[in-house]
Each structure stands twice: as structure tokens, then as C-alpha cells.
Tab-separated table of C-alpha atoms in Angstrom:
chain	number	residue	atom	x	y	z
A	1	MET	CA	-19.595	-26.471	-85.928
A	2	LYS	CA	-18.212	-24.324	-83.310
A	3	LYS	CA	-20.654	-21.275	-84.478
A	4	TYR	CA	-23.561	-24.107	-83.793
A	5	GLY	CA	-22.328	-24.884	-80.444
A	6	CYS	CA	-22.090	-21.211	-79.417
A	7	PHE	CA	-25.653	-20.465	-80.595
A	8	LEU	CA	-27.053	-23.693	-79.015
A	9	PHE	CA	-25.404	-22.574	-75.743
A	10	VAL	CA	-26.678	-18.963	-75.662
A	11	THR	CA	-30.128	-20.218	-76.869
A	12	MET	CA	-30.213	-22.914	-74.011
A	13	ALA	CA	-29.170	-20.058	-71.465
A	14	PHE	CA	-31.883	-17.712	-72.576
A	15	VAL	CA	-34.408	-20.397	-72.627
A	16	SER	CA	-33.450	-21.701	-69.090
A	17	ASN	CA	-33.710	-17.911	-67.768
A	18	LEU	CA	-37.482	-17.818	-69.433
A	19	LEU	CA	-38.099	-21.140	-67.712
A	20	PHE	CA	-37.299	-19.885	-64.326
A	21	ALA	CA	-38.306	-15.948	-64.874
A	22	VAL	CA	-40.545	-14.923	-61.820
A	23	GLY	CA	-43.167	-12.458	-63.456
A	24	VAL	CA	-46.296	-10.570	-61.657
A	25	GLY	CA	-48.367	-12.807	-60.038
A	26	GLY	CA	-45.703	-15.542	-59.274
A	27	SER	CA	-44.224	-16.903	-56.329
A	28	VAL	CA	-40.840	-16.071	-54.606
A	29	PRO	CA	-38.259	-18.803	-55.282
A	30	ASN	CA	-37.248	-20.674	-52.209
A	31	ILE	CA	-33.924	-19.365	-51.973
A	32	THR	CA	-31.523	-19.299	-48.897
A	33	LEU	CA	-28.622	-16.848	-49.057
A	34	PRO	CA	-25.957	-15.707	-46.449
A	35	LEU	CA	-25.753	-12.135	-44.901
A	36	VAL	CA	-23.172	-9.909	-46.669
A	37	SER	CA	-22.052	-8.939	-42.815
A	38	ASN	CA	-22.165	-12.525	-41.404
A	39	SER	CA	-21.721	-15.589	-44.071
A	40	SER	CA	-22.632	-18.042	-41.478
A	41	ALA	CA	-26.187	-16.422	-41.088
A	42	LYS	CA	-28.330	-17.313	-43.566
A	43	VAL	CA	-32.216	-16.013	-44.685
A	44	ASN	CA	-34.659	-17.680	-46.781
A	45	VAL	CA	-36.008	-15.294	-49.378
A	46	ALA	CA	-39.365	-16.854	-49.337
A	47	GLY	CA	-39.685	-16.887	-45.854
A	48	ILE	CA	-39.340	-13.205	-44.826
A	49	ASN	CA	-42.093	-12.428	-42.743
A	50	SER	CA	-43.560	-9.058	-43.948
A	51	LYS	CA	-46.798	-7.649	-45.316
A	52	TYR	CA	-44.628	-5.975	-48.363
A	53	VAL	CA	-41.160	-7.123	-49.032
A	54	LEU	CA	-39.246	-5.178	-51.544
A	55	ILE	CA	-36.323	-7.345	-53.208
A	56	ASP	CA	-33.589	-5.354	-54.729
A	57	PHE	CA	-30.933	-6.881	-56.943
A	58	TRP	CA	-27.516	-5.006	-56.971
A	59	ALA	CA	-23.804	-5.201	-57.680
A	60	SER	CA	-20.910	-3.296	-56.509
A	61	TRP	CA	-20.134	-2.397	-60.307
A	62	CYS	CA	-23.608	-0.994	-60.915
A	63	ALA	CA	-23.655	2.789	-60.771
A	64	PRO	CA	-27.401	3.467	-60.312
A	65	CYS	CA	-27.145	1.091	-57.138
A	66	ARG	CA	-24.773	3.706	-55.485
A	67	VAL	CA	-27.696	6.058	-55.176
A	68	SER	CA	-30.417	3.217	-54.706
A	69	MET	CA	-29.176	2.357	-51.089
A	70	SER	CA	-29.691	5.723	-49.511
A	71	THR	CA	-33.233	6.015	-51.223
A	72	LEU	CA	-34.158	2.612	-50.558
A	73	SER	CA	-33.234	3.067	-46.843
A	74	LYS	CA	-35.364	6.062	-46.822
A	75	LEU	CA	-38.281	4.118	-48.621
A	76	SER	CA	-37.891	1.580	-45.977
A	77	ASN	CA	-38.067	3.543	-42.998
A	78	SER	CA	-40.982	5.858	-44.396
A	79	LEU	CA	-43.202	2.858	-45.260
A	80	GLY	CA	-42.167	0.521	-42.625
A	81	SER	CA	-45.384	1.149	-40.523
A	82	LYS	CA	-47.312	-0.392	-43.495
A	83	GLY	CA	-45.422	-3.578	-43.069
A	84	PHE	CA	-42.796	-2.872	-45.793
A	85	LYS	CA	-39.198	-4.196	-45.852
A	86	VAL	CA	-36.544	-4.149	-48.170
A	87	ILE	CA	-33.878	-6.981	-48.685
A	88	GLY	CA	-30.800	-6.084	-50.709
A	89	ILE	CA	-29.324	-9.120	-52.762
A	90	SER	CA	-25.719	-8.484	-54.127
A	91	LEU	CA	-24.600	-10.436	-57.084
A	92	ASP	CA	-20.894	-9.902	-56.602
A	93	LYS	CA	-18.838	-12.982	-56.860
A	94	ASP	CA	-16.244	-11.441	-54.226
A	95	PRO	CA	-17.838	-10.825	-50.838
A	96	ALA	CA	-15.321	-8.362	-50.128
A	97	LEU	CA	-16.614	-6.248	-53.025
A	98	ALA	CA	-20.128	-6.158	-51.387
A	99	LYS	CA	-18.936	-5.284	-48.097
A	100	GLN	CA	-16.680	-2.504	-49.445
A	101	PHE	CA	-19.441	-1.043	-51.402
A	102	LEU	CA	-21.963	-1.075	-48.194
A	103	LYS	CA	-19.346	0.688	-46.286
A	104	LYS	CA	-18.994	3.734	-48.971
A	105	TYR	CA	-22.927	3.420	-49.511
A	106	PRO	CA	-24.528	2.132	-46.348
A	107	ALA	CA	-28.084	0.907	-46.703
A	108	SER	CA	-30.391	0.333	-43.602
A	109	PHE	CA	-31.759	-2.994	-44.663
A	110	THR	CA	-30.632	-6.454	-44.587
A	111	GLN	CA	-28.189	-7.173	-47.281
A	112	LEU	CA	-27.657	-11.014	-48.628
A	113	LEU	CA	-25.042	-12.257	-50.854
A	114	ASP	CA	-25.253	-14.574	-53.955
A	115	THR	CA	-21.834	-15.179	-55.260
A	116	GLN	CA	-23.011	-17.985	-57.862
A	117	GLY	CA	-26.098	-15.794	-59.105
A	118	ILE	CA	-28.523	-18.603	-58.330
A	119	SER	CA	-31.430	-16.047	-57.009
A	120	ALA	CA	-30.564	-13.793	-60.241
A	121	GLN	CA	-31.300	-16.929	-62.360
A	122	GLN	CA	-34.279	-18.276	-60.662
A	123	PHE	CA	-35.911	-14.841	-60.751
A	124	GLY	CA	-35.058	-14.303	-64.469
A	125	LEU	CA	-33.224	-11.027	-63.544
A	126	PRO	CA	-33.469	-8.705	-66.763
A	127	LYS	CA	-30.680	-6.352	-65.601
A	128	VAL	CA	-29.045	-4.593	-62.269
A	129	PRO	CA	-30.489	-2.944	-60.452
A	130	THR	CA	-33.929	-4.596	-60.739
A	131	SER	CA	-36.599	-5.130	-57.681
A	132	TYR	CA	-39.323	-7.395	-56.927
A	133	LEU	CA	-42.224	-6.152	-54.902
A	134	ILE	CA	-43.598	-9.222	-52.925
A	135	GLY	CA	-47.390	-8.436	-51.412
A	136	PRO	CA	-49.361	-9.774	-48.631
A	137	ASN	CA	-50.362	-12.954	-50.479
A	138	LYS	CA	-46.313	-13.979	-50.971
A	139	LYS	CA	-46.869	-12.960	-54.857
A	140	VAL	CA	-45.046	-10.656	-57.012
A	141	ILE	CA	-47.040	-7.755	-57.472
A	142	GLY	CA	-44.462	-5.559	-59.376
A	143	ILE	CA	-41.162	-5.913	-61.282
A	144	PHE	CA	-39.112	-2.422	-61.252
A	145	PRO	CA	-36.037	-3.119	-63.602
A	146	GLY	CA	-33.659	-0.050	-63.311
A	147	TYR	CA	-33.703	2.643	-60.900
A	148	ASN	CA	-35.639	5.788	-61.476
A	149	GLU	CA	-38.380	8.097	-59.705
A	150	ALA	CA	-41.278	6.286	-61.616
A	151	ASN	CA	-40.184	2.918	-60.108
A	152	LEU	CA	-40.062	4.477	-56.522
A	153	LYS	CA	-43.361	6.081	-57.398
A	154	ALA	CA	-45.393	2.816	-58.651
A	155	ILE	CA	-43.762	1.151	-55.353
A	156	ARG	CA	-45.321	3.824	-52.860
A	157	GLU	CA	-48.631	3.405	-54.835
A	158	LEU	CA	-48.565	-0.578	-54.464
A	159	VAL	CA	-47.756	-0.114	-50.663
A	160	LYS	CA	-50.943	1.449	-49.018
């Protein structure tokens, strides 16, 4: 009976992730999260006003995220004139870990905190890091699991 209950729980968790998953062409979930630097200041992710928005999910325990912070900062600066903005979402359960990480690996873009993992669930996050590129029509135009040069090149191509 315990095996059946565990199987059912895992299956339900997987299916719920599929139900909430945001794919290419999908809309950004209406999520409001606090800033890492100031938990009383909140940002509605769907309401970010920019032509292109790259939503980057990260965590302090994620090794590729250490490199991605400076690279995404440079990308944000180089594509900013095209209406491109990067928003980071830390999935750390402890805000202090996110703050320590950003002290060690600073980023020049807005950083939000999701200690409950609600945004990851609503996006259907496949892994950390993963980035979602939102286009001018406020729809997802690209999903980039992991961190690599091919993803960065694809983002540059989409933001023209």
C-alpha cells in the first residue's frame, strides 16, 4: 500500500507540473515576488514593462549559475538598447543564501526571491538554471534549460 501511495504522489506531482508548464507561445503567469535586496518591495513578473524580458531561474547551490550572473549582466547591458531586460528569480528557501550568492557573484539586473518555489511550479521549470525569453507580445518566445553558449546565441538571435 505504501508503494502505491508513493507512486500516486510522484505521478500527481509530475502531472501538476505538466498542467502548469509554460511553453513557447504561452503567457507569463501572474506572479508577484519580493526583491532579494528588499523583501517589502514586490514585482509582478507578468507586469514587467519591456520589449523583451529574460526570466532567469537560479539558486545558490547551482554551479552554472555562478558563471551566468556576469554573462547575463553583460547580455542585459549589450541588448538593453533593444528593449531587453533580465530578471533573476532565486529559488533559495533561505533569503540569506541568495543574498550571500549575489555578494559573491554580483548581477546588474533585478533579482527576485521565490522561497516557496511557486514560480518554478507555475512555469513548469525543467531544471536550474533555466531562462524564459518573453517577446513583445508578452508571450514566451524561447525556453533555455541549462547555461551554455548555444543558449546565449539563440537569445541574441531572437532579440533583434
